[in-house]
Tab-separated table of C-alpha atoms (C1' of nucleotides) in Angstrom:
chain	number	residue	atom	x	y	z
L	1	MET	CA	109.271	14.012	9.439
L	2	ALA	CA	106.892	12.446	11.903
L	3	ARG	CA	107.516	13.237	15.514
L	4	THR	CA	108.013	10.479	17.950
L	5	THR	CA	105.933	10.364	21.075
L	6	GLY	CA	106.932	12.108	24.269
L	7	SER	CA	106.651	15.819	23.499
L	8	ARG	CA	103.356	17.598	23.348
L	9	ALA	CA	104.763	21.104	23.226
L	10	GLU	CA	103.293	21.924	19.852
L	11	ILE	CA	99.784	21.291	21.013
L	12	THR	CA	100.010	22.364	24.644
L	13	GLY	CA	101.361	25.810	23.779
L	14	PRO	CA	98.350	26.849	21.689
L	15	LEU	CA	96.004	25.215	24.188
L	16	VAL	CA	97.448	27.357	26.960
L	17	ARG	CA	96.950	30.495	24.905
L	18	ASP	CA	93.412	29.553	23.922
L	19	ALA	CA	92.433	28.748	27.479
L	20	ALA	CA	93.983	31.940	28.830
L	21	LEU	CA	92.253	34.079	26.191
L	22	ARG	CA	88.889	32.559	26.912
L	23	LEU	CA	89.202	32.686	30.695
L	24	PHE	CA	90.672	36.203	30.797
L	25	ALA	CA	87.872	37.467	28.550
L	26	ARG	CA	85.163	35.778	30.564
L	27	HIS	CA	86.313	36.491	34.104
L	28	GLY	CA	88.992	39.168	33.854
L	29	TYR	CA	92.763	38.873	34.006
L	30	ALA	CA	93.083	39.400	37.743
L	31	ALA	CA	90.280	36.969	38.561
L	32	VAL	CA	91.848	34.053	36.705
L	33	SER	CA	94.569	31.995	38.369
L	34	MET	CA	97.339	30.091	36.684
L	35	ARG	CA	95.873	26.995	38.321
L	36	GLN	CA	92.561	27.547	36.515
L	37	ILE	CA	94.291	27.901	33.161
L	38	ALA	CA	96.302	24.753	33.823
L	39	ALA	CA	93.211	22.802	34.836
L	40	THR	CA	91.434	23.846	31.627
L	41	VAL	CA	94.357	22.631	29.552
L	42	GLY	CA	94.754	19.475	31.592
L	43	VAL	CA	98.190	20.021	33.105
L	44	GLN	CA	99.516	21.139	36.467
L	45	ALA	CA	100.185	24.813	37.169
L	46	GLY	CA	103.951	24.485	37.120
L	47	ALA	CA	103.894	23.219	33.541
L	48	LEU	CA	102.603	26.560	32.264
L	49	TYR	CA	105.929	28.169	32.985
L	50	ALA	CA	107.454	26.236	30.112
L	51	TYR	CA	105.360	28.459	27.808
L	52	THR	CA	105.419	31.856	29.462
L	53	PRO	CA	107.840	33.477	31.891
L	54	ASP	CA	104.909	34.755	33.935
L	55	LYS	CA	101.207	35.605	33.878
L	56	GLN	CA	101.749	39.181	32.729
L	57	ALA	CA	103.711	38.084	29.651
L	58	LEU	CA	100.909	35.689	28.769
L	59	LEU	CA	98.424	38.570	28.677
L	60	ALA	CA	100.755	40.889	26.775
L	61	ASN	CA	101.375	38.189	24.212
L	62	LEU	CA	97.665	37.626	23.623
L	63	LEU	CA	97.013	41.331	23.126
L	64	THR	CA	99.924	42.096	20.814
L	65	ASP	CA	99.209	39.014	18.730
L	66	HIS	CA	95.585	40.041	18.404
L	67	MET	CA	96.483	43.524	17.168
L	68	GLU	CA	99.053	42.155	14.721
L	69	ASN	CA	96.585	39.625	13.352
L	70	LEU	CA	93.968	42.347	12.967
L	71	LEU	CA	96.353	44.579	11.049
L	72	ALA	CA	97.493	41.701	8.860
L	73	ALA	CA	93.918	40.675	8.080
L	74	TRP	CA	92.756	44.120	6.906
L	75	LYS	CA	93.489	44.561	3.211
L	76	ASP	CA	92.722	48.038	1.957
L	77	GLY	CA	92.384	48.782	-1.739
L	78	PRO	CA	93.831	52.289	-1.947
L	79	ASP	CA	92.865	52.691	-5.588
L	80	ALA	CA	89.187	51.816	-5.161
L	81	PRO	CA	86.568	54.565	-4.701
L	82	PRO	CA	86.515	55.805	-1.091
L	83	LEU	CA	82.939	54.672	-0.482
L	84	GLU	CA	83.812	51.144	-1.548
L	85	ARG	CA	86.848	51.168	0.716
L	86	LEU	CA	84.694	52.387	3.600
L	87	GLU	CA	82.068	49.718	3.031
L	88	ALA	CA	84.783	47.072	2.954
L	89	PHE	CA	86.193	48.410	6.213
L	90	VAL	CA	82.794	48.356	7.911
L	91	ARG	CA	82.068	44.795	6.868
L	92	PHE	CA	85.574	43.640	7.712
L	93	HIS	CA	85.588	45.236	11.142
L	94	ILE	CA	82.222	43.786	12.128
L	95	ALA	CA	83.063	40.302	10.880
L	96	TYR	CA	86.505	40.293	12.465
L	97	SER	CA	85.161	41.592	15.788
L	98	LEU	CA	82.456	38.930	15.936
L	99	ASP	CA	84.896	36.189	14.912
L	100	HIS	CA	87.371	37.218	17.611
L	101	ALA	CA	85.039	38.570	20.262
L	102	ASP	CA	87.153	37.346	23.182
L	103	ALA	CA	90.310	39.000	21.895
L	104	VAL	CA	88.485	42.228	21.035
L	105	PHE	CA	86.893	42.400	24.461
L	106	LEU	CA	90.164	41.622	26.207
L	107	SER	CA	92.207	44.117	24.254
L	108	TYR	CA	90.359	47.145	25.420
L	109	MET	CA	89.427	45.817	28.832
L	110	GLU	CA	92.791	44.680	30.123
L	111	LEU	CA	95.085	47.317	28.677
L	112	ARG	CA	95.403	48.643	32.212
L	113	ASN	CA	97.029	45.404	33.328
L	114	LEU	CA	99.900	45.751	30.867
L	115	SER	CA	103.293	47.069	31.841
L	116	PRO	CA	104.009	50.525	30.362
L	117	ALA	CA	106.210	49.053	27.633
L	118	ASN	CA	103.650	46.438	26.621
L	119	PHE	CA	100.890	49.040	26.746
L	120	ALA	CA	102.798	51.334	24.423
L	121	ALA	CA	103.333	48.511	21.936
L	122	VAL	CA	99.636	47.611	21.830
L	123	ALA	CA	98.559	51.260	21.656
L	124	ALA	CA	100.870	51.850	18.703
L	125	LEU	CA	99.385	48.930	16.803
L	126	ARG	CA	95.880	50.152	17.554
L	127	GLY	CA	96.837	53.601	16.335
L	128	ARG	CA	97.974	52.185	13.015
L	129	TYR	CA	94.641	50.439	12.578
L	130	GLU	CA	92.751	53.646	13.368
L	131	ASP	CA	94.949	55.492	10.897
L	132	SER	CA	93.849	53.163	8.126
L	133	LEU	CA	90.239	54.245	8.622
L	134	THR	CA	91.154	57.909	8.929
L	135	ALA	CA	92.943	57.685	5.588
L	136	ILE	CA	89.794	56.377	3.917
L	137	LEU	CA	87.705	59.166	5.413
L	138	ARG	CA	90.161	61.839	4.290
L	139	ALA	CA	90.208	60.413	0.794
L	140	GLY	CA	86.415	60.399	0.737
L	141	ALA	CA	86.195	63.980	1.930
L	142	GLU	CA	88.741	65.188	-0.615
L	143	ALA	CA	86.996	63.366	-3.438
L	144	GLY	CA	83.694	64.932	-2.409
L	145	ALA	CA	82.150	61.506	-1.793
L	146	MET	CA	81.774	62.147	1.949
L	147	ARG	CA	80.916	65.141	4.082
L	148	LEU	CA	82.553	65.106	7.501
L	149	ALA	CA	83.690	67.746	9.917
L	150	ASP	CA	86.569	65.912	11.586
L	151	PRO	CA	88.135	62.726	10.166
L	152	ARG	CA	89.870	61.760	13.390
L	153	LEU	CA	86.824	62.161	15.609
L	154	THR	CA	84.741	60.360	13.004
L	155	THR	CA	87.262	57.516	13.061
L	156	MET	CA	86.914	57.080	16.811
L	157	ALA	CA	83.124	57.382	16.677
L	158	LEU	CA	82.744	54.820	13.892
L	159	ILE	CA	85.123	52.286	15.407
L	160	GLY	CA	83.277	52.621	18.702
L	161	MET	CA	79.955	52.040	16.991
L	162	LEU	CA	81.152	49.048	14.978
L	163	THR	CA	82.998	47.361	17.832
L	164	GLY	CA	79.939	47.784	20.026
L	165	VAL	CA	78.191	45.120	17.992
L	166	THR	CA	80.012	42.531	20.112
L	167	ASN	CA	78.134	43.798	23.186
L	168	TRP	CA	74.699	42.784	21.994
L	169	PHE	CA	74.930	40.485	18.965
L	170	ARG	CA	73.926	36.883	19.622
L	171	GLU	CA	74.194	34.100	17.086
L	172	GLY	CA	70.750	32.833	16.206
L	173	GLY	CA	69.041	36.071	17.242
L	174	ARG	CA	66.569	38.184	15.311
L	175	LEU	CA	69.209	39.436	12.841
L	176	ASP	CA	71.984	37.402	11.263
L	177	ARG	CA	75.481	38.705	10.624
L	178	ARG	CA	74.732	39.770	7.095
L	179	ALA	CA	71.674	41.786	8.102
L	180	VAL	CA	73.570	43.434	10.943
L	181	ALA	CA	76.433	44.403	8.640
L	182	ASP	CA	73.994	45.766	6.067
L	183	HIS	CA	72.273	47.937	8.670
L	184	TYR	CA	75.509	49.213	10.138
L	185	TRP	CA	76.755	50.103	6.683
L	186	GLY	CA	73.589	52.125	6.155
L	187	LEU	CA	74.182	53.998	9.410
L	188	VAL	CA	77.823	54.675	8.548
L	189	ARG	CA	76.955	55.882	5.053
L	190	GLY	CA	74.504	58.339	6.558
L	191	ALA	CA	76.945	59.468	9.230
L	192	VAL	CA	79.603	60.388	6.664
L	193	GLY	CA	77.102	62.276	4.552
L	194	ALA	CA	76.949	59.736	1.743
L	195	GLY	CA	73.370	58.652	2.406
U	1	MET	CA	70.702	70.111	64.629
U	2	ALA	CA	74.473	69.877	64.844
U	3	ARG	CA	75.878	66.440	65.388
U	4	THR	CA	78.175	65.809	68.265
U	5	THR	CA	81.507	64.205	67.658
U	6	GLY	CA	82.084	60.478	67.746
U	7	SER	CA	80.355	59.106	64.678
U	8	ARG	CA	81.700	59.564	61.216
U	9	ALA	CA	79.362	57.129	59.506
U	10	GLU	CA	77.764	59.777	57.326
U	11	ILE	CA	81.061	60.683	55.744
U	12	THR	CA	82.838	57.329	55.788
U	13	GLY	CA	80.043	55.556	53.923
U	14	PRO	CA	80.223	57.762	50.821
U	15	LEU	CA	84.007	57.773	51.005
U	16	VAL	CA	84.036	53.980	50.851
U	17	ARG	CA	81.775	54.002	47.821
U	18	ASP	CA	83.800	56.698	46.065
U	19	ALA	CA	87.075	54.908	46.699
U	20	ALA	CA	85.679	51.562	45.561
U	21	LEU	CA	84.249	53.063	42.374
U	22	ARG	CA	87.494	54.736	41.487
U	23	LEU	CA	89.692	51.747	42.293
U	24	PHE	CA	87.405	49.179	40.631
U	25	ALA	CA	87.257	51.287	37.470
U	26	ARG	CA	90.993	51.835	37.381
U	27	HIS	CA	92.268	48.360	38.227
U	28	GLY	CA	89.302	46.018	37.904
U	29	TYR	CA	87.091	44.508	40.584
U	30	ALA	CA	89.098	41.339	41.097
U	31	ALA	CA	92.406	43.199	41.247
U	32	VAL	CA	91.352	45.513	44.080
U	33	SER	CA	91.507	44.287	47.669
U	34	MET	CA	89.370	45.434	50.550
U	35	ARG	CA	92.623	46.502	52.194
U	36	GLN	CA	93.342	48.895	49.322
U	37	ILE	CA	89.898	50.444	49.570
U	38	ALA	CA	90.261	50.796	53.327
U	39	ALA	CA	93.702	52.376	52.995
U	40	THR	CA	92.365	54.909	50.476
U	41	VAL	CA	89.590	55.881	52.869
U	42	GLY	CA	91.904	55.894	55.856
U	43	VAL	CA	90.466	53.057	57.937
U	44	GLN	CA	91.330	49.437	58.568
U	45	ALA	CA	89.909	46.684	56.369
U	46	GLY	CA	87.553	45.345	59.013
U	47	ALA	CA	85.766	48.687	59.281
U	48	LEU	CA	84.444	48.386	55.721
U	49	TYR	CA	82.099	45.619	56.794
U	50	ALA	CA	80.015	48.159	58.682
U	51	TYR	CA	78.994	49.516	55.267
U	52	THR	CA	78.706	46.443	53.084
U	53	PRO	CA	78.070	42.780	53.877
U	54	ASP	CA	80.811	41.806	51.426
U	55	LYS	CA	82.825	42.910	48.420
U	56	GLN	CA	80.311	41.597	45.889
U	57	ALA	CA	77.468	43.656	47.386
U	58	LEU	CA	79.658	46.742	47.208
U	59	LEU	CA	80.065	46.271	43.448
U	60	ALA	CA	76.393	45.482	42.877
U	61	ASN	CA	75.403	48.574	44.816
U	62	LEU	CA	77.653	50.822	42.746
U	63	LEU	CA	76.269	49.467	39.485
U	64	THR	CA	72.583	49.583	40.358
U	65	ASP	CA	72.942	53.071	41.819
U	66	HIS	CA	74.664	54.222	38.652
U	67	MET	CA	71.885	52.905	36.423
U	68	GLU	CA	69.189	54.410	38.644
U	69	ASN	CA	70.927	57.770	38.682
U	70	LEU	CA	71.269	57.674	34.906
U	71	LEU	CA	67.585	56.923	34.426
U	72	ALA	CA	66.594	59.627	36.907
U	73	ALA	CA	68.804	62.211	35.218
U	74	TRP	CA	67.427	61.726	31.709
U	75	LYS	CA	64.367	63.926	31.177
U	76	ASP	CA	62.675	63.300	27.866
U	77	GLY	CA	60.189	65.767	26.429
U	78	PRO	CA	57.695	63.456	24.702
U	79	ASP	CA	55.832	66.350	23.115
U	80	ALA	CA	58.832	67.982	21.484
U	81	PRO	CA	59.723	67.217	17.843
U	82	PRO	CA	61.616	63.893	17.548
U	83	LEU	CA	64.769	65.498	16.198
U	84	GLU	CA	64.926	67.829	19.178
U	85	ARG	CA	64.422	64.915	21.530
U	86	LEU	CA	67.182	62.990	19.767
U	87	GLU	CA	69.595	65.911	19.945
U	88	ALA	CA	68.849	66.271	23.652
U	89	PHE	CA	69.503	62.567	24.173
U	90	VAL	CA	72.826	62.725	22.324
U	91	ARG	CA	74.049	65.714	24.302
U	92	PHE	CA	72.784	64.284	27.584
U	93	HIS	CA	74.346	60.879	27.037
U	94	ILE	CA	77.755	62.285	26.125
U	95	ALA	CA	77.789	64.744	29.013
U	96	TYR	CA	76.606	62.180	31.540
U	97	SER	CA	79.092	59.576	30.322
U	98	LEU	CA	82.003	61.977	30.572
U	99	ASP	CA	80.867	63.231	33.984
U	100	HIS	CA	80.587	59.677	35.324
U	101	ALA	CA	83.271	57.942	33.300
U	102	ASP	CA	84.297	55.589	36.112
U	103	ALA	CA	80.744	54.356	36.678
U	104	VAL	CA	80.086	54.007	32.948
U	105	PHE	CA	83.269	52.035	32.421
U	106	LEU	CA	82.603	49.828	35.424
U	107	SER	CA	79.019	49.098	34.533
U	108	TYR	CA	79.751	47.364	31.299
U	109	MET	CA	83.093	45.928	32.312
U	110	GLU	CA	82.212	44.230	35.562
U	111	LEU	CA	78.734	42.937	34.830
U	112	ARG	CA	80.283	39.490	34.705
U	113	ASN	CA	81.250	39.749	38.377
U	114	LEU	CA	77.647	40.201	39.494
U	115	SER	CA	75.553	37.386	40.880
U	116	PRO	CA	72.746	36.341	38.496
U	117	ALA	CA	70.143	38.243	40.513
U	118	ASN	CA	72.193	41.417	40.615
U	119	PHE	CA	73.019	41.069	36.932
U	120	ALA	CA	69.352	40.770	36.031
U	121	ALA	CA	68.533	43.905	38.018
U	122	VAL	CA	71.212	45.971	36.297
U	123	ALA	CA	70.329	44.593	32.858
U	124	ALA	CA	66.673	45.508	33.374
U	125	LEU	CA	67.588	49.090	34.239
U	126	ARG	CA	69.843	49.302	31.214
U	127	GLY	CA	67.040	47.978	29.039
U	128	ARG	CA	64.742	50.737	30.228
U	129	TYR	CA	67.326	53.345	29.287
U	130	GLU	CA	67.761	51.819	25.841
U	131	ASP	CA	63.986	51.771	25.420
U	132	SER	CA	63.854	55.506	25.936
U	133	LEU	CA	66.090	56.032	22.894
U	134	THR	CA	64.208	53.461	20.824
U	135	ALA	CA	60.965	55.353	21.537
U	136	ILE	CA	62.465	58.565	20.169
U	137	LEU	CA	63.670	56.798	17.024
U	138	ARG	CA	60.275	55.205	16.429
U	139	ALA	CA	58.555	58.550	16.857
U	140	GLY	CA	60.993	60.123	14.422
U	141	ALA	CA	60.456	57.423	11.836
U	142	GLU	CA	56.674	57.626	12.134
U	143	ALA	CA	56.718	61.395	11.827
U	144	GLY	CA	58.901	61.126	8.732
U	145	ALA	CA	61.668	63.137	10.389
U	146	MET	CA	64.075	60.171	10.346
U	147	ARG	CA	64.788	57.341	7.982
U	148	LEU	CA	65.966	54.155	9.674
U	149	ALA	CA	65.728	50.488	8.901
U	150	ASP	CA	65.665	49.061	12.419
U	151	PRO	CA	65.018	51.189	15.526
U	152	ARG	CA	66.370	48.626	17.966
U	153	LEU	CA	69.610	47.984	16.102
U	154	THR	CA	70.014	51.728	15.621
U	155	THR	CA	69.571	52.193	19.364
U	156	MET	CA	72.391	49.787	20.150
U	157	ALA	CA	74.635	51.263	17.469
U	158	LEU	CA	74.109	54.856	18.605
U	159	ILE	CA	74.573	54.128	22.299
U	160	GLY	CA	77.774	52.254	21.463
U	161	MET	CA	79.038	55.180	19.445
U	162	LEU	CA	78.174	57.788	22.058
U	163	THR	CA	79.498	55.837	25.029
U	164	GLY	CA	82.735	55.219	23.149
U	165	VAL	CA	83.628	58.859	23.624
U	166	THR	CA	84.854	57.936	27.103
U	167	ASN	CA	87.541	55.744	25.531
U	168	TRP	CA	89.412	58.553	23.855
U	169	PHE	CA	88.234	61.943	25.144
U	170	ARG	CA	90.760	63.783	27.276
U	171	GLU	CA	90.057	67.064	29.050
U	172	GLY	CA	92.272	69.793	27.591
U	173	GLY	CA	92.717	67.962	24.303
U	174	ARG	CA	92.223	69.262	20.773
U	175	LEU	CA	88.419	69.346	21.091
U	176	ASP	CA	86.416	70.491	24.104
U	177	ARG	CA	83.207	68.848	25.259
U	178	ARG	CA	80.987	71.205	23.347
U	179	ALA	CA	82.824	70.622	20.070
U	180	VAL	CA	82.752	66.850	20.594
U	181	ALA	CA	79.020	66.870	21.293
U	182	ASP	CA	78.390	69.045	18.229
U	183	HIS	CA	80.312	66.654	15.995
U	184	TYR	CA	78.642	63.561	17.396
U	185	TRP	CA	75.249	65.133	16.917
U	186	GLY	CA	76.144	65.726	13.272
U	187	LEU	CA	77.108	62.074	12.870
U	188	VAL	CA	73.917	60.881	14.550
U	189	ARG	CA	71.743	63.164	12.451
U	190	GLY	CA	73.285	61.730	9.322
U	191	ALA	CA	72.990	58.151	10.546
U	192	VAL	CA	69.251	58.497	11.114
U	193	GLY	CA	68.732	60.061	7.722
U	194	ALA	CA	68.040	63.563	8.989
U	195	GLY	CA	71.200	65.109	7.613
D	1	DG	C1'	82.298	52.778	64.310
D	2	DT	C1'	86.708	51.431	64.398
D	3	DC	C1'	90.435	48.844	66.036
D	4	DT	C1'	93.716	44.571	66.369
D	5	DA	C1'	94.294	39.934	65.537
D	6	DT	C1'	93.470	35.940	63.186
D	7	DA	C1'	91.127	31.922	60.800
D	8	DG	C1'	91.355	29.504	56.662
D	9	DG	C1'	92.416	29.578	51.989
D	10	DC	C1'	94.219	30.586	47.374
D	11	DC	C1'	97.816	32.987	44.945
D	12	DG	C1'	102.317	33.207	41.663
D	13	DA	C1'	106.345	31.232	41.049
D	14	DT	C1'	110.268	27.944	41.840
D	15	DA	C1'	113.013	23.492	42.887
D	16	DG	C1'	114.050	19.119	41.825
D	17	DA	C1'	112.598	14.329	40.332
D	18	DC	C1'	111.541	11.744	36.285
E	1	DG	C1'	107.687	18.685	29.278
E	2	DT	C1'	105.382	17.596	33.124
E	3	DC	C1'	104.995	16.229	37.761
E	4	DT	C1'	104.822	16.926	43.055
E	5	DA	C1'	105.815	19.718	46.760
E	6	DT	C1'	106.471	23.927	48.730
E	7	DC	C1'	107.815	28.933	49.944
E	8	DG	C1'	106.273	33.323	51.184
E	9	DG	C1'	102.654	36.300	50.668
E	10	DC	C1'	98.184	38.378	50.279
E	11	DC	C1'	93.279	37.576	50.321
E	12	DT	C1'	88.117	37.900	52.451
E	13	DA	C1'	85.707	37.822	56.300
E	14	DT	C1'	84.982	37.405	61.302
E	15	DA	C1'	85.671	37.856	66.572
E	16	DG	C1'	86.064	40.513	70.315
E	17	DA	C1'	87.957	44.781	72.725
E	18	DC	C1'	87.106	49.634	73.223
DNA sequence: GTCTATAGGCCGATAGAC
DNA sequence: GTCTATCGGCCTATAGAC
């Protein structure tokens, strides 16, 4: 069923979200005006309110969608050996973070600009993602494949280390993505006592 | 030499900086108005301009001072064994980050709001700090006390991991600072192949 | 050093035409 | 769905009195 001309809602909506994500990540939520977002998309400011009730909802939507997409993209293999599961997690997390650097940056930089209800929703999703790594670490420790003092602290430490790659990695630099992932996996393996 | 009454410049100046640091870290640079800072200090907005030429200089000053203080506080012992130097760095970095959480958070969250010149100055200071860890790792690898594939990448990974402690650590939580530092040191030791 | 007052401007959001 | 026009408000920074 081809659409007739007149409505551009299906393309403007995503464009608004893309522009907002990019601008919020680059300049900060508070520093970006609705007028700037509109100008990037190529519409007037008033038109944005056909796609979001207000600026705050636009941010909350970007962050919750990002966390849901992240959770949906991570496919654990609970029956595989723990070290294989951990390696898969490391490579997945690095690749996903680099592929969605704006969303990753935004979702731990602008949590403070969410309403309490929206904050709780995003925090809960993040907790579920962290839990999936903790489960791998526990399984590895129980199976004797890893040596670690505190699975929860190790979870936070490893996620911090892996996410940090977005702070310095540059496409076309000395190391490509594959080399970076290989090196990080070596560091993680050592950290969990499986060197 | 006791001061007579009349001038409160010596106390207002630091109060302005403290209030700005705290408010910028909590709400973001762009979201905080000069009026809010002034109200926190207990003066009118116009009075702030006796201490800073503008809002941007206030931010730049906070960030460069933070990096200079960090560099001044870190005392390496180049003649000690590399593993001892690394342990000292780990414990120092965690303690300093937790003691100055607002400044740490601000100085990698608001770099984008610096003018190019101010950005370059802060980035150069940060580079010097990173170099001091890289030097320890190189010394450890040469002495055979550590096994690592890439000292520079390992530097970025370790600093990311250690700084990340500010994202989740809460005073009075399950683990105290000493326990957290002990655990992180164990992870770092494993990561550099000195487990 | 701090105040009051204000200039000049951009903000988020809405109303109503098309 | 998008436009133009606009309301009411808050912003940074400055001027001039004390």
